[in-house]
Amino acid sequence: MRLYDFTLSGNCYKVRLLLALLGHDAEVVQVDLAGGAHRHPGFLALNPRGQVPVLEDQGEVIYDSQAILVYLASRYAGTDWYPRDALNQARIAGWLSFAANEVAKGPGQARMHRLFRLPGDLQQAQQRAIQVLELLDAHLSQHSWLAEGSAPTIADISVYPYVALAGDGGLDLLPYTHLGGWLARIRTLPGYVGMPGL
Amino acid sequence: MRLYDFTLSGNCYKVRLLLALLGHDAEVVQVDLAGGAHRHPGFLALNPRGQVPVLEDQGEVIYDSQAILVYLASRYAGTDWYPRDALNQARIAGWLSFAANEVAKGPGQARMHRLFRLPGDLQQAQQRAIQVLELLDAHLSQHSWLAEGSAPTIADISVYPYVALAGDGGLDLLPYTHLGGWLARIRTLPGYVGMPGL
């Protein structure tokens, strides 16, 4: 298994975290985003979207961080991290969408603007991030894990990185106590690994 | 089955389209987005994100358009629209992410700005939309359906609406011939229904 990776990417970290929780190793290939390596033809042949992470496994290439979580959990985790019934799969899909949309546009973008000095409207991203944090805090006041079951799933892994890294975008997580409990539960999972900033 | 719906929403149309293709009916409840009905406490109790569509079925509430596609296909479509193996599920998840992120931010936002006069940077949304159309056209030059199999899946349904509606955002679909073939294949599926603008 080979992972095309960028250490500071929360999307790549999702994959590294699930691999660690599952006890799997991958050969890690660093992609030099600052140097534009993700726009080189060789990389675009792997992933036409020009994004990390990309996973190679058993002769197949899988890109998109949410897709890789689905792949790894489906192939290597039995039903622990990705239950197979319609309702659980739907709940998880809803959080994967939330990770790809609201979390990316909120805490994800706020972090990009502030940490990597990318252009954009920091204040707007922070306002969206606060909506994300409030929504998660309310949900986690009722549930231990995002998909509402008694165990963590890939829904938690997909939402965790950019929420946990919200401080990089100038946001304060302290007021969100239910969210804080969930972050702590994730950090005590057997096999948990962090990333720079966490 | 009950669908909380807004006729002009491409996300709601995804659900109406899959229901039609599966030959299922739902009681449709119109949500007055212009009047702010999606921010009323009663609606937020159904969906804390304050978005349509929302599906009620067998006592469960499912929100997020991608999640509803996963639910309907898992529960009612056998493996036709949502194959169960790891690689297919991952490919589909990658396109559901693409629908929630790139398609929403590109052709989706361009349409919002132009059709509903919502604030935002139309030119930036159109530039992102062109990247989406180019990427899809290249992919569909190699594959009949997005998930690369011989039959359509919920990946196609999730990406189709805002791409097919790109003209509403001031974009011209004519140059994208492979994409055009895919749009035509979807429109000839048994049970296909359109929406205003299509």
CSV table of C-alpha atoms in Angstrom, one decimal:
chain,number,residue,atom,x,y,z
A,1,MET,CA,0.0,0.0,0.0
A,2,ARG,CA,1.4,3.4,-0.9
A,3,LEU,CA,0.1,6.8,0.3
A,4,TYR,CA,0.8,10.0,-1.6
A,5,ASP,CA,0.9,12.4,1.3
A,6,PHE,CA,1.5,16.0,2.5
A,7,THR,CA,2.2,16.1,6.2
A,8,LEU,CA,0.3,19.3,7.0
A,9,SER,CA,-2.8,18.4,5.0
A,10,GLY,CA,-5.7,17.5,7.3
A,11,ASN,CA,-7.2,15.4,4.4
A,12,CYS,CA,-4.0,13.3,4.3
A,13,TYR,CA,-4.0,13.0,8.1
A,14,LYS,CA,-7.5,11.5,7.9
A,15,VAL,CA,-6.0,8.6,6.0
A,16,ARG,CA,-2.9,8.3,8.2
A,17,LEU,CA,-5.1,8.3,11.3
A,18,LEU,CA,-7.4,5.5,10.0
A,19,LEU,CA,-4.4,3.4,8.9
A,20,ALA,CA,-2.9,3.8,12.4
A,21,LEU,CA,-6.2,2.9,14.1
A,22,LEU,CA,-6.6,-0.2,11.9
A,23,GLY,CA,-2.9,-1.1,12.5
A,24,HIS,CA,-1.9,-0.9,8.8
A,25,ASP,CA,1.2,0.5,7.4
A,26,ALA,CA,1.7,2.3,4.0
A,27,GLU,CA,4.7,3.4,2.2
A,28,VAL,CA,4.5,7.2,2.4
A,29,VAL,CA,5.5,9.4,-0.6
A,30,GLN,CA,5.7,13.1,0.2
A,31,VAL,CA,4.1,15.3,-2.6
A,32,ASP,CA,5.7,18.8,-2.7
A,33,LEU,CA,2.6,20.9,-2.9
A,34,ALA,CA,4.6,24.1,-2.4
A,35,GLY,CA,6.7,23.2,-5.4
A,36,GLY,CA,3.6,22.4,-7.5
A,37,ALA,CA,4.3,18.6,-7.7
A,38,HIS,CA,0.5,18.0,-7.6
A,39,ARG,CA,0.1,19.7,-11.0
A,40,HIS,CA,2.8,17.6,-12.7
A,41,PRO,CA,1.5,15.3,-15.5
A,42,GLY,CA,2.7,12.2,-13.6
A,43,PHE,CA,0.7,13.1,-10.5
A,44,LEU,CA,-2.4,14.2,-12.6
A,45,ALA,CA,-2.3,10.7,-14.2
A,46,LEU,CA,-2.8,9.3,-10.7
A,47,ASN,CA,-5.4,11.9,-9.6
A,48,PRO,CA,-6.8,14.2,-12.3
A,49,ARG,CA,-8.1,16.5,-9.5
A,50,GLY,CA,-4.5,17.3,-8.5
A,51,GLN,CA,-5.1,16.7,-4.8
A,52,VAL,CA,-3.6,14.7,-2.1
A,53,PRO,CA,-4.1,12.1,-0.6
A,54,VAL,CA,-3.9,9.3,-3.2
A,55,LEU,CA,-3.8,5.7,-2.2
A,56,GLU,CA,-2.4,2.8,-4.3
A,57,ASP,CA,-3.4,-0.6,-3.1
A,58,GLN,CA,-3.6,-4.0,-4.9
A,59,GLY,CA,-3.1,-2.3,-8.3
A,60,GLU,CA,-5.9,0.2,-7.8
A,61,VAL,CA,-5.6,4.0,-7.4
A,62,ILE,CA,-8.1,5.7,-5.0
A,63,TYR,CA,-8.3,9.4,-4.6
A,64,ASP,CA,-10.4,11.8,-2.5
A,65,SER,CA,-9.9,11.5,1.3
A,66,GLN,CA,-13.5,10.5,2.0
A,67,ALA,CA,-13.2,7.8,-0.7
A,68,ILE,CA,-10.0,6.4,0.8
A,69,LEU,CA,-11.7,6.2,4.2
A,70,VAL,CA,-14.6,4.2,2.6
A,71,TYR,CA,-12.1,2.0,0.8
A,72,LEU,CA,-9.9,1.2,3.8
A,73,ALA,CA,-12.8,0.6,6.1
A,74,SER,CA,-14.7,-1.5,3.6
A,75,ARG,CA,-11.7,-3.6,2.7
A,76,TYR,CA,-9.8,-3.9,6.0
A,77,ALA,CA,-12.1,-3.1,9.0
A,78,GLY,CA,-15.0,-5.5,8.8
A,79,THR,CA,-18.1,-3.6,9.8
A,80,ASP,CA,-16.4,-1.8,12.7
A,81,TRP,CA,-15.7,1.5,11.1
A,82,TYR,CA,-18.3,1.4,8.3
A,83,PRO,CA,-21.4,-0.5,9.2
A,84,ARG,CA,-23.2,-1.9,6.1
A,85,ASP,CA,-26.9,-1.3,6.8
A,86,ALA,CA,-28.8,1.4,4.9
A,87,LEU,CA,-29.4,3.8,7.8
A,88,ASN,CA,-25.8,3.7,9.1
A,89,GLN,CA,-24.4,4.1,5.7
A,90,ALA,CA,-26.6,7.1,5.1
A,91,ARG,CA,-25.7,8.7,8.4
A,92,ILE,CA,-22.0,8.3,7.6
A,93,ALA,CA,-22.5,9.6,4.0
A,94,GLY,CA,-24.1,12.7,5.5
A,95,TRP,CA,-21.1,13.4,7.6
A,96,LEU,CA,-18.7,12.6,4.8
A,97,SER,CA,-20.6,15.3,2.8
A,98,PHE,CA,-20.4,17.6,5.8
A,99,ALA,CA,-16.6,17.1,5.9
A,100,ALA,CA,-16.3,17.7,2.1
A,101,ASN,CA,-18.5,20.8,2.2
A,102,GLU,CA,-19.1,22.7,5.5
A,103,VAL,CA,-16.0,21.6,7.3
A,104,ALA,CA,-13.8,22.3,4.3
A,105,LYS,CA,-15.4,25.7,3.7
A,106,GLY,CA,-15.4,26.7,7.4
A,107,PRO,CA,-12.5,25.6,9.6
A,108,GLY,CA,-10.5,24.2,6.7
A,109,GLN,CA,-10.5,27.5,4.7
A,110,ALA,CA,-9.9,29.6,7.8
A,111,ARG,CA,-6.8,27.5,8.5
A,112,MET,CA,-5.7,27.8,4.8
A,113,HIS,CA,-5.9,31.6,4.9
A,114,ARG,CA,-4.2,32.0,8.2
A,115,LEU,CA,-1.6,29.3,8.2
A,116,PHE,CA,-0.7,29.2,4.5
A,117,ARG,CA,-1.6,32.8,3.6
A,118,LEU,CA,-3.8,31.7,0.7
A,119,PRO,CA,-6.1,34.4,-0.6
A,120,GLY,CA,-9.7,34.5,0.6
A,121,ASP,CA,-12.2,36.0,3.1
A,122,LEU,CA,-10.9,34.9,6.5
A,123,GLN,CA,-13.8,36.4,8.4
A,124,GLN,CA,-16.4,34.7,6.2
A,125,ALA,CA,-14.6,31.3,6.7
A,126,GLN,CA,-14.4,31.9,10.4
A,127,GLN,CA,-18.2,32.6,10.6
A,128,ARG,CA,-18.9,29.4,8.7
A,129,ALA,CA,-16.5,27.6,11.0
A,130,ILE,CA,-18.4,28.8,14.1
A,131,GLN,CA,-21.7,27.5,12.6
A,132,VAL,CA,-19.9,24.1,12.1
A,133,LEU,CA,-18.6,24.1,15.7
A,134,GLU,CA,-22.0,25.0,17.1
A,135,LEU,CA,-23.8,22.3,15.0
A,136,LEU,CA,-21.3,19.7,16.1
A,137,ASP,CA,-21.4,20.7,19.7
A,138,ALA,CA,-25.2,20.4,19.7
A,139,HIS,CA,-25.1,17.0,18.0
A,140,LEU,CA,-22.4,15.7,20.4
A,141,SER,CA,-24.5,16.8,23.3
A,142,GLN,CA,-26.8,13.9,22.3
A,143,HIS,CA,-24.4,11.4,20.8
A,144,SER,CA,-21.0,10.0,21.7
A,145,TRP,CA,-20.1,9.6,18.0
A,146,LEU,CA,-21.2,11.4,14.9
A,147,ALA,CA,-23.1,8.5,13.2
A,148,GLU,CA,-25.1,8.1,16.5
A,149,GLY,CA,-23.9,4.5,17.2
A,150,SER,CA,-22.0,3.2,20.2
A,151,ALA,CA,-18.6,3.1,18.4
A,152,PRO,CA,-16.6,5.5,16.2
A,153,THR,CA,-16.9,5.3,12.4
A,154,ILE,CA,-15.2,6.9,9.4
A,155,ALA,CA,-17.7,9.8,9.9
A,156,ASP,CA,-15.7,10.8,13.0
A,157,ILE,CA,-12.3,10.4,11.2
A,158,SER,CA,-13.5,12.5,8.2
A,159,VAL,CA,-14.7,15.4,10.4
A,160,TYR,CA,-12.0,15.3,13.1
A,161,PRO,CA,-8.9,16.8,11.5
A,162,TYR,CA,-10.0,20.3,10.4
A,163,VAL,CA,-12.2,20.7,13.5
A,164,ALA,CA,-9.4,19.7,15.8
A,165,LEU,CA,-7.1,22.1,13.9
A,166,ALA,CA,-9.6,25.0,14.1
A,167,GLY,CA,-7.2,26.9,16.3
A,168,ASP,CA,-4.9,27.3,13.3
A,169,GLY,CA,-7.7,29.3,11.7
A,170,GLY,CA,-8.0,31.6,14.8
A,171,LEU,CA,-10.9,29.8,16.4
A,172,ASP,CA,-11.4,29.0,20.0
A,173,LEU,CA,-12.6,25.5,20.7
A,174,LEU,CA,-12.9,25.9,24.5
A,175,PRO,CA,-16.6,27.0,24.6
A,176,TYR,CA,-17.7,23.8,22.9
A,177,THR,CA,-17.6,21.3,25.7
A,178,HIS,CA,-19.5,18.5,24.1
A,179,LEU,CA,-17.2,18.8,21.0
A,180,GLY,CA,-14.3,18.9,23.4
A,181,GLY,CA,-15.4,15.6,24.9
A,182,TRP,CA,-15.6,14.0,21.4
A,183,LEU,CA,-12.1,15.3,20.5
A,184,ALA,CA,-10.8,13.7,23.7
A,185,ARG,CA,-12.5,10.4,23.0
A,186,ILE,CA,-10.9,10.3,19.6
A,187,ARG,CA,-7.5,11.0,21.0
A,188,THR,CA,-7.7,8.1,23.4
A,189,LEU,CA,-8.6,5.5,20.8
A,190,PRO,CA,-6.0,2.7,20.7
A,191,GLY,CA,-3.5,3.4,17.9
A,192,TYR,CA,-4.3,7.1,17.7
A,193,VAL,CA,-1.6,9.3,16.1
A,194,GLY,CA,-1.5,13.1,15.9
A,195,MET,CA,-0.2,15.5,13.3
A,196,PRO,CA,1.7,18.8,13.6
A,197,GLY,CA,-0.6,21.2,15.3
A,198,LEU,CA,-2.4,18.5,17.3
B,1,MET,CA,-42.1,8.1,2.7
B,2,ARG,CA,-42.1,11.9,2.9
B,3,LEU,CA,-39.7,14.3,1.1
B,4,TYR,CA,-39.2,17.9,2.3
B,5,ASP,CA,-38.5,19.5,-1.0
B,6,PHE,CA,-37.9,22.8,-2.9
B,7,THR,CA,-38.6,22.5,-6.6
B,8,LEU,CA,-35.8,24.6,-7.9
B,9,SER,CA,-33.1,23.0,-5.7
B,10,GLY,CA,-30.8,20.7,-7.6
B,11,ASN,CA,-30.1,18.8,-4.3
B,12,CYS,CA,-33.8,18.0,-3.9
B,13,TYR,CA,-34.0,17.1,-7.6
B,14,LYS,CA,-31.3,14.4,-7.0
B,15,VAL,CA,-33.7,12.7,-4.6
B,16,ARG,CA,-36.7,13.1,-6.8
B,17,LEU,CA,-34.8,11.7,-9.8
B,18,LEU,CA,-33.5,8.6,-7.9
B,19,LEU,CA,-37.0,8.0,-6.5
B,20,ALA,CA,-38.4,8.2,-10.1
B,21,LEU,CA,-35.7,5.9,-11.5
B,22,LEU,CA,-36.5,3.4,-8.7
B,23,GLY,CA,-40.2,3.7,-9.3
B,24,HIS,CA,-40.9,4.9,-5.8
B,25,ASP,CA,-43.3,7.6,-4.7
B,26,ALA,CA,-43.0,10.0,-1.8
B,27,GLU,CA,-45.3,12.5,-0.3
B,28,VAL,CA,-43.8,15.9,-1.2
B,29,VAL,CA,-43.8,18.7,1.3
B,30,GLN,CA,-42.7,22.1,-0.2
B,31,VAL,CA,-40.4,24.1,2.1
B,32,ASP,CA,-40.6,27.8,1.6
B,33,LEU,CA,-36.9,28.7,1.5
B,34,ALA,CA,-37.7,32.3,0.3
B,35,GLY,CA,-39.9,32.7,3.4
B,36,GLY,CA,-37.2,31.3,5.7
B,37,ALA,CA,-39.1,28.1,6.5
B,38,HIS,CA,-35.8,26.2,6.7
B,39,ARG,CA,-34.8,28.3,9.7
B,40,HIS,CA,-37.9,27.7,11.7
B,41,PRO,CA,-37.4,25.6,14.9
B,42,GLY,CA,-39.8,22.9,13.6
B,43,PHE,CA,-37.7,22.3,10.5
B,44,LEU,CA,-34.4,22.6,12.4
B,45,ALA,CA,-35.6,19.8,14.7
B,46,LEU,CA,-35.7,17.6,11.5
B,47,ASN,CA,-32.5,18.9,10.1
B,48,PRO,CA,-30.2,21.0,12.3
B,49,ARG,CA,-28.3,22.1,9.1
B,50,GLY,CA,-31.4,23.9,7.9
B,51,GLN,CA,-31.2,22.5,4.4
B,52,VAL,CA,-33.5,20.7,2.0
B,53,PRO,CA,-33.9,17.9,1.1
B,54,VAL,CA,-35.0,15.9,4.1
B,55,LEU,CA,-36.4,12.4,3.9
B,56,GLU,CA,-38.7,10.7,6.4
B,57,ASP,CA,-39.0,6.9,6.0
B,58,GLN,CA,-40.0,4.1,8.4
B,59,GLY,CA,-39.7,6.5,11.4
B,60,GLU,CA,-36.2,7.7,10.5
B,61,VAL,CA,-35.2,11.2,9.4
B,62,ILE,CA,-32.3,11.4,6.8
B,63,TYR,CA,-30.8,14.7,5.6
B,64,ASP,CA,-28.1,15.7,3.2
B,65,SER,CA,-28.8,14.9,-0.4
B,66,GLN,CA,-25.8,12.5,-0.8
B,67,ALA,CA,-26.9,10.7,2.4
B,68,ILE,CA,-30.4,10.3,1.1
B,69,LEU,CA,-29.1,8.8,-2.2
B,70,VAL,CA,-27.1,6.3,-0.2
B,71,TYR,CA,-30.1,5.4,2.0
B,72,LEU,CA,-32.5,5.0,-0.9
B,73,ALA,CA,-30.1,2.9,-3.0
B,74,SER,CA,-29.0,0.8,-0.1
B,75,ARG,CA,-32.5,0.1,1.1
B,76,TYR,CA,-34.5,-0.1,-2.1
B,77,ALA,CA,-32.2,-0.7,-5.1
B,78,GLY,CA,-30.4,-4.0,-4.3
B,79,THR,CA,-26.9,-3.5,-5.6
B,80,ASP,CA,-27.9,-1.9,-8.9
B,81,TRP,CA,-27.3,1.8,-8.0
B,82,TYR,CA,-24.9,1.3,-5.1
B,83,PRO,CA,-22.6,-1.8,-5.5
B,84,ARG,CA,-21.3,-3.1,-2.1
B,85,ASP,CA,-17.7,-4.0,-2.8
B,86,ALA,CA,-14.9,-1.8,-1.3
B,87,LEU,CA,-13.6,-0.4,-4.6
B,88,ASN,CA,-17.0,0.6,-6.1
B,89,GLN,CA,-18.1,2.1,-2.8
B,90,ALA,CA,-14.9,4.1,-2.7
B,91,ARG,CA,-15.3,5.3,-6.3
B,92,ILE,CA,-18.8,6.3,-5.5
B,93,ALA,CA,-17.8,8.1,-2.3
B,94,GLY,CA,-15.2,10.0,-4.3
B,95,TRP,CA,-17.9,11.3,-6.6
B,96,LEU,CA,-20.3,12.1,-3.7
B,97,SER,CA,-17.5,14.2,-2.2
B,98,PHE,CA,-17.0,15.9,-5.6
B,99,ALA,CA,-20.7,16.7,-5.7
B,100,ALA,CA,-20.6,18.1,-2.2
B,101,ASN,CA,-17.5,20.1,-2.8
B,102,GLU,CA,-16.3,21.0,-6.3
B,103,VAL,CA,-19.7,20.8,-8.0
B,104,ALA,CA,-21.4,22.8,-5.3
B,105,LYS,CA,-18.7,25.5,-5.3
B,106,GLY,CA,-18.5,25.6,-9.1
B,107,PRO,CA,-21.6,25.3,-11.2
B,108,GLY,CA,-23.8,25.2,-8.1
B,109,GLN,CA,-22.6,28.6,-6.8
B,110,ALA,CA,-22.6,30.2,-10.3
B,111,ARG,CA,-26.2,29.2,-10.6
B,112,MET,CA,-27.1,30.6,-7.1
B,113,HIS,CA,-25.4,34.0,-7.9
B,114,ARG,CA,-27.0,34.3,-11.3
B,115,LEU,CA,-30.4,32.8,-10.8
B,116,PHE,CA,-31.2,33.7,-7.2
B,117,ARG,CA,-29.0,36.9,-7.0
B,118,LEU,CA,-27.2,35.6,-3.9
B,119,PRO,CA,-24.1,37.5,-3.1
B,120,GLY,CA,-20.7,36.1,-4.1
B,121,ASP,CA,-18.0,36.1,-6.7
B,122,LEU,CA,-19.7,34.9,-9.9
B,123,GLN,CA,-16.5,34.9,-12.0
B,124,GLN,CA,-14.6,32.8,-9.5
B,125,ALA,CA,-17.5,30.3,-9.3
B,126,GLN,CA,-17.6,30.1,-13.1
B,127,GLN,CA,-13.8,29.5,-13.2
B,128,ARG,CA,-14.3,26.6,-10.8
B,129,ALA,CA,-17.2,25.4,-12.8
B,130,ILE,CA,-15.1,25.2,-16.0
B,131,GLN,CA,-12.5,23.1,-14.1
B,132,VAL,CA,-15.4,20.8,-13.1
B,133,LEU,CA,-16.7,20.5,-16.6
B,134,GLU,CA,-13.2,19.8,-18.1
B,135,LEU,CA,-12.5,17.2,-15.5
B,136,LEU,CA,-15.8,15.4,-16.1
B,137,ASP,CA,-15.4,15.6,-19.9
B,138,ALA,CA,-12.0,14.0,-19.6
B,139,HIS,CA,-13.2,11.3,-17.3
B,140,LEU,CA,-16.3,10.6,-19.5
B,141,SER,CA,-14.1,10.3,-22.5
B,142,GLN,CA,-12.8,7.0,-20.9
B,143,HIS,CA,-16.0,5.8,-19.1
B,144,SER,CA,-19.7,5.7,-19.7
B,145,TRP,CA,-20.6,6.3,-16.1
B,146,LEU,CA,-18.7,8.1,-13.3
B,147,ALA,CA,-18.0,5.1,-11.1
B,148,GLU,CA,-16.4,3.4,-14.1
B,149,GLY,CA,-18.8,0.4,-14.2
B,150,SER,CA,-21.2,-0.6,-17.0
B,151,ALA,CA,-24.2,0.8,-15.3
B,152,PRO,CA,-25.2,4.1,-13.7
B,153,THR,CA,-24.9,4.5,-9.9
B,154,ILE,CA,-25.8,7.2,-7.3
B,155,ALA,CA,-22.5,8.9,-8.3
B,156,ASP,CA,-24.1,9.9,-11.6
B,157,ILE,CA,-27.2,11.1,-9.8
B,158,SER,CA,-25.3,13.2,-7.3
B,159,VAL,CA,-23.2,15.0,-9.9
B,160,TYR,CA,-25.8,15.3,-12.7
B,161,PRO,CA,-28.2,18.1,-11.5
B,162,TYR,CA,-25.9,21.1,-11.0
B,163,VAL,CA,-23.8,20.1,-14.0
B,164,ALA,CA,-26.9,19.8,-16.3
B,165,LEU,CA,-28.1,23.2,-14.9
B,166,ALA,CA,-24.7,24.9,-15.6
B,167,GLY,CA,-26.4,27.1,-18.2
B,168,ASP,CA,-28.3,28.8,-15.4
B,169,GLY,CA,-24.8,29.9,-14.1
B,170,GLY,CA,-23.9,31.4,-17.5
B,171,LEU,CA,-21.8,28.4,-18.6
B,172,ASP,CA,-21.8,26.7,-22.1
B,173,LEU,CA,-21.9,22.9,-22.0
B,174,LEU,CA,-21.7,22.5,-25.8
B,175,PRO,CA,-17.9,22.2,-26.0
B,176,TYR,CA,-17.9,19.2,-23.7
B,177,THR,CA,-19.0,16.5,-26.0
B,178,HIS,CA,-18.2,13.5,-23.8
B,179,LEU,CA,-20.0,15.2,-20.9
B,180,GLY,CA,-22.9,15.8,-23.4
B,181,GLY,CA,-23.1,12.1,-24.2
B,182,TRP,CA,-23.3,11.3,-20.5
B,183,LEU,CA,-26.1,13.9,-19.9
B,184,ALA,CA,-28.0,12.3,-22.8
B,185,ARG,CA,-27.5,8.7,-21.4
B,186,ILE,CA,-29.0,9.9,-18.1
B,187,ARG,CA,-32.0,11.5,-19.8
B,188,THR,CA,-32.8,8.3,-21.5
B,189,LEU,CA,-32.8,6.1,-18.4
B,190,PRO,CA,-36.3,4.5,-17.9
B,191,GLY,CA,-38.3,6.6,-15.4
B,192,TYR,CA,-36.2,9.7,-15.9
B,193,VAL,CA,-37.8,13.0,-14.8
B,194,GLY,CA,-36.6,16.5,-15.3
B,195,MET,CA,-36.9,19.7,-13.3
B,196,PRO,CA,-37.4,23.3,-14.3
B,197,GLY,CA,-34.5,24.4,-16.4
B,198,LEU,CA,-33.8,20.9,-17.7
